[in-house]
Amino acid sequence: MIQTSAIFLFLNYCLGKKVDMSMVVTKIDWRQLYNFASRQALLGFCFDGIERLTKEFSEELKQNPMGRDLLMTWMGAAQQIRRQNMKVNAVAGKLFSMLRDDGMRCCILKGQGNALMYPNPYSRTPGDMDVWVNASREDITDYAKTHFEIGDDIRFHHLETTMDGVPMELHFFPCSMNNSLYHARLQKWFRRNADLQCSHIVRLPDGAGDVAVPTTAFNVVYQLTHLYHHFFDEGIGMRQIIDYYVVIDDFWKVKESISQPSRPSLPKEGSTAFPKPLSPQGTGDVTALRCSEPLRSKVGGPSKVSPECLCGVNRLACDAPEGLKALQKELKYLGLWKFAGAVMYVLHEALGLSEEKMIAPMDEKRGKLLLSEILDGGNFGQHFTKYGHFTQQGMAKKYFLKIWRNMHFVRYYPAEALSEPIFRTWHFFWRLKNKK
């Protein structure tokens, strides 16, 4: 069996880090590495690393060559992922333009925005397209009925549809939590920060179009919440962990660029990780080529920022210790503090995140549990064999197996674990009541 340490070293290499892979290359089992990448939805990401190995460790590869059949299979998968990204990018640009022209402010969550922070934006395996529309549930539903085909099963936080063959979710709000108190706090936080996320424009690769994506500071909190939600739902995989790594890495790049005296005083983004309302004055969109570049308006000048944002948020963002304290305060208020410590442990162990870049102290106990679940379950828990293969069961059996699984987590995350079956039962009847 391939050693976990070798896998983690290879993932660090795929992130573009300078890693001595000579010993790993001469001993690694390529088929087992392929199986790991397949389970974790990392085939494209890892194939980028393979291509780099052929240039930097060619002599070592001669001692342990990859079989031609496996190489061609892997290459074919990577090319398919590239084509999928190109298609999703095109649809994302088209959808954003359509919604904006119709007066619906929105942003693309996770997916294609995260891909821009990867060494190769075409290497990330895309899923469905998540779009947060900053409008009422009724307005979003009416719009979807007019422009798309939707089923009669509308969920609490999104409805599902397709556009040009790409599955997508139109979100009423980005994410939910099982515990009602923390859910209410989270929704208040989302509403306070919605306007800036719908104004933060990036340009997709190869002229696919412009779309709004959340700022990095928003993603630090939002995507942690998304990981937390799916941890109790069906599980999370290494792809989601790598997503969060590039978010954290970009978060600190933005902070460093702000603190440099040679840079303009206005950063690319006002950090939405802080408790004050953060919205730019006016309604004009702004454009950035990559998430770590400074934000500029379409006419080339810097975007306008409110005096409150300048006096509060940017000052905190420039002062790393104070900004980090404000972020940590938010994580505690939203009930994410313990899970943040677990994620920091996984990022450190698997991807080499340094302690100075952590948003919370590592929690070894919870981190080991999270890492074990990630390695056992694969991408969104699709490969779990424990817990009665719960992700592969029918609805009724899965309902009780999920409860059994989440009871294992009560001593680690009592509020969310105990609330999960209550929320899921309520959500089942809510969906029945609200079927269209």
PDB file of N, CA and C in Angstrom, residues 194-229:
ATOM      1  N   ALA A 194     -23.045  40.490   1.351  1.00  0.00           N
ATOM      2  CA  ALA A 194     -23.477  40.049   0.024  1.00  0.00           C
ATOM      3  C   ALA A 194     -23.066  41.014  -1.081  1.00  0.00           C
ATOM      4  N   ASP A 195     -23.220  42.307  -0.857  1.00  0.00           N
ATOM      5  CA  ASP A 195     -23.029  43.278  -1.934  1.00  0.00           C
ATOM      6  C   ASP A 195     -21.610  43.239  -2.504  1.00  0.00           C
ATOM      7  N   LEU A 196     -20.618  43.152  -1.633  1.00  0.00           N
ATOM      8  CA  LEU A 196     -19.241  43.153  -2.097  1.00  0.00           C
ATOM      9  C   LEU A 196     -18.917  41.909  -2.911  1.00  0.00           C
ATOM     10  N   GLN A 197     -19.485  40.761  -2.535  1.00  0.00           N
ATOM     11  CA  GLN A 197     -19.190  39.534  -3.275  1.00  0.00           C
ATOM     12  C   GLN A 197     -19.739  39.597  -4.702  1.00  0.00           C
ATOM     13  N   CYS A 198     -20.850  40.263  -4.875  1.00  0.00           N
ATOM     14  CA  CYS A 198     -21.456  40.387  -6.207  1.00  0.00           C
ATOM     15  C   CYS A 198     -20.796  41.481  -7.038  1.00  0.00           C
ATOM     16  N   SER A 199     -19.873  42.221  -6.447  1.00  0.00           N
ATOM     17  CA  SER A 199     -19.155  43.274  -7.152  1.00  0.00           C
ATOM     18  C   SER A 199     -17.698  42.935  -7.420  1.00  0.00           C
ATOM     19  N   HIS A 200     -17.263  41.777  -6.927  1.00  0.00           N
ATOM     20  CA  HIS A 200     -15.852  41.394  -7.031  1.00  0.00           C
ATOM     21  C   HIS A 200     -15.671  40.556  -8.299  1.00  0.00           C
ATOM     22  N   ILE A 201     -15.287  41.209  -9.387  1.00  0.00           N
ATOM     23  CA  ILE A 201     -15.249  40.593 -10.710  1.00  0.00           C
ATOM     24  C   ILE A 201     -13.858  40.066 -11.038  1.00  0.00           C
ATOM     25  N   VAL A 202     -13.801  38.848 -11.577  1.00  0.00           N
ATOM     26  CA  VAL A 202     -12.557  38.279 -12.086  1.00  0.00           C
ATOM     27  C   VAL A 202     -12.773  37.867 -13.534  1.00  0.00           C
ATOM     28  N   ARG A 203     -11.676  37.748 -14.263  1.00  0.00           N
ATOM     29  CA  ARG A 203     -11.746  37.347 -15.670  1.00  0.00           C
ATOM     30  C   ARG A 203     -11.353  35.880 -15.793  1.00  0.00           C
ATOM     31  N   LEU A 204     -12.243  35.080 -16.362  1.00  0.00           N
ATOM     32  CA  LEU A 204     -11.972  33.667 -16.552  1.00  0.00           C
ATOM     33  C   LEU A 204     -10.937  33.462 -17.658  1.00  0.00           C
ATOM     34  N   PRO A 205     -10.247  32.328 -17.653  1.00  0.00           N
ATOM     35  CA  PRO A 205      -9.170  32.107 -18.637  1.00  0.00           C
ATOM     36  C   PRO A 205      -9.677  32.064 -20.076  1.00  0.00           C
ATOM     37  N   ASP A 206      -8.794  32.430 -20.986  1.00  0.00           N
ATOM     38  CA  ASP A 206      -9.015  32.289 -22.430  1.00  0.00           C
ATOM     39  C   ASP A 206     -10.276  32.975 -22.922  1.00  0.00           C
ATOM     40  N   GLY A 207     -10.575  34.139 -22.344  1.00  0.00           N
ATOM     41  CA  GLY A 207     -11.691  34.934 -22.829  1.00  0.00           C
ATOM     42  C   GLY A 207     -13.059  34.338 -22.585  1.00  0.00           C
ATOM     43  N   ALA A 208     -13.189  33.471 -21.566  1.00  0.00           N
ATOM     44  CA  ALA A 208     -14.490  32.859 -21.282  1.00  0.00           C
ATOM     45  C   ALA A 208     -15.481  33.863 -20.710  1.00  0.00           C
ATOM     46  N   GLY A 209     -15.007  35.020 -20.272  1.00  0.00           N
ATOM     47  CA  GLY A 209     -15.901  36.042 -19.754  1.00  0.00           C
ATOM     48  C   GLY A 209     -15.538  36.492 -18.364  1.00  0.00           C
ATOM     49  N   ASP A 210     -16.243  37.486 -17.884  1.00  0.00           N
ATOM     50  CA  ASP A 210     -16.069  37.998 -16.530  1.00  0.00           C
ATOM     51  C   ASP A 210     -17.186  37.464 -15.645  1.00  0.00           C
ATOM     52  N   VAL A 211     -16.837  37.139 -14.410  1.00  0.00           N
ATOM     53  CA  VAL A 211     -17.828  36.696 -13.431  1.00  0.00           C
ATOM     54  C   VAL A 211     -17.479  37.299 -12.078  1.00  0.00           C
ATOM     55  N   ALA A 212     -18.476  37.406 -11.221  1.00  0.00           N
ATOM     56  CA  ALA A 212     -18.225  37.798  -9.835  1.00  0.00           C
ATOM     57  C   ALA A 212     -17.949  36.549  -9.013  1.00  0.00           C
ATOM     58  N   VAL A 213     -16.938  36.610  -8.188  1.00  0.00           N
ATOM     59  CA  VAL A 213     -16.633  35.540  -7.240  1.00  0.00           C
ATOM     60  C   VAL A 213     -16.417  36.175  -5.867  1.00  0.00           C
ATOM     61  N   PRO A 214     -16.601  35.425  -4.793  1.00  0.00           N
ATOM     62  CA  PRO A 214     -16.370  35.992  -3.465  1.00  0.00           C
ATOM     63  C   PRO A 214     -14.924  36.424  -3.277  1.00  0.00           C
ATOM     64  N   THR A 215     -14.717  37.416  -2.442  1.00  0.00           N
ATOM     65  CA  THR A 215     -13.369  37.826  -2.082  1.00  0.00           C
ATOM     66  C   THR A 215     -12.701  36.720  -1.275  1.00  0.00           C
ATOM     67  N   THR A 216     -11.390  36.740  -1.247  1.00  0.00           N
ATOM     68  CA  THR A 216     -10.667  35.717  -0.488  1.00  0.00           C
ATOM     69  C   THR A 216     -11.034  35.756   0.988  1.00  0.00           C
ATOM     70  N   ALA A 217     -11.176  36.942   1.538  1.00  0.00           N
ATOM     71  CA  ALA A 217     -11.502  37.072   2.960  1.00  0.00           C
ATOM     72  C   ALA A 217     -12.870  36.465   3.270  1.00  0.00           C
ATOM     73  N   PHE A 218     -13.826  36.640   2.365  1.00  0.00           N
ATOM     74  CA  PHE A 218     -15.134  36.012   2.528  1.00  0.00           C
ATOM     75  C   PHE A 218     -15.002  34.494   2.452  1.00  0.00           C
ATOM     76  N   ASN A 219     -14.203  34.016   1.503  1.00  0.00           N
ATOM     77  CA  ASN A 219     -14.048  32.577   1.308  1.00  0.00           C
ATOM     78  C   ASN A 219     -13.416  31.881   2.502  1.00  0.00           C
ATOM     79  N   VAL A 220     -12.559  32.575   3.225  1.00  0.00           N
ATOM     80  CA  VAL A 220     -11.933  31.967   4.398  1.00  0.00           C
ATOM     81  C   VAL A 220     -12.998  31.501   5.383  1.00  0.00           C
ATOM     82  N   VAL A 221     -14.049  32.277   5.545  1.00  0.00           N
ATOM     83  CA  VAL A 221     -15.135  31.910   6.451  1.00  0.00           C
ATOM     84  C   VAL A 221     -16.158  31.030   5.746  1.00  0.00           C
ATOM     85  N   TYR A 222     -16.604  31.454   4.567  1.00  0.00           N
ATOM     86  CA  TYR A 222     -17.663  30.717   3.872  1.00  0.00           C
ATOM     87  C   TYR A 222     -17.256  29.292   3.534  1.00  0.00           C
ATOM     88  N   GLN A 223     -16.062  29.104   2.955  1.00  0.00           N
ATOM     89  CA  GLN A 223     -15.685  27.758   2.541  1.00  0.00           C
ATOM     90  C   GLN A 223     -15.364  26.860   3.727  1.00  0.00           C
ATOM     91  N   LEU A 224     -14.970  27.441   4.854  1.00  0.00           N
ATOM     92  CA  LEU A 224     -14.840  26.653   6.078  1.00  0.00           C
ATOM     93  C   LEU A 224     -16.216  26.165   6.519  1.00  0.00           C
ATOM     94  N   THR A 225     -17.220  27.023   6.417  1.00  0.00           N
ATOM     95  CA  THR A 225     -18.592  26.635   6.740  1.00  0.00           C
ATOM     96  C   THR A 225     -19.072  25.522   5.816  1.00  0.00           C
ATOM     97  N   HIS A 226     -18.730  25.641   4.536  1.00  0.00           N
ATOM     98  CA  HIS A 226     -19.118  24.626   3.559  1.00  0.00           C
ATOM     99  C   HIS A 226     -18.485  23.273   3.897  1.00  0.00           C
ATOM    100  N   LEU A 227     -17.201  23.266   4.276  1.00  0.00           N
ATOM    101  CA  LEU A 227     -16.547  22.036   4.712  1.00  0.00           C
ATOM    102  C   LEU A 227     -17.241  21.449   5.938  1.00  0.00           C
ATOM    103  N   TYR A 228     -17.576  22.316   6.880  1.00  0.00           N
ATOM    104  CA  TYR A 228     -18.221  21.887   8.132  1.00  0.00           C
ATOM    105  C   TYR A 228     -19.572  21.252   7.843  1.00  0.00           C
ATOM    106  N   HIS A 229     -20.335  21.868   6.963  1.00  0.00           N
ATOM    107  CA  HIS A 229     -21.655  21.340   6.605  1.00  0.00           C
ATOM    108  C   HIS A 229     -21.535  19.951   5.977  1.00  0.00           C
TER     109      HIS A 229
END
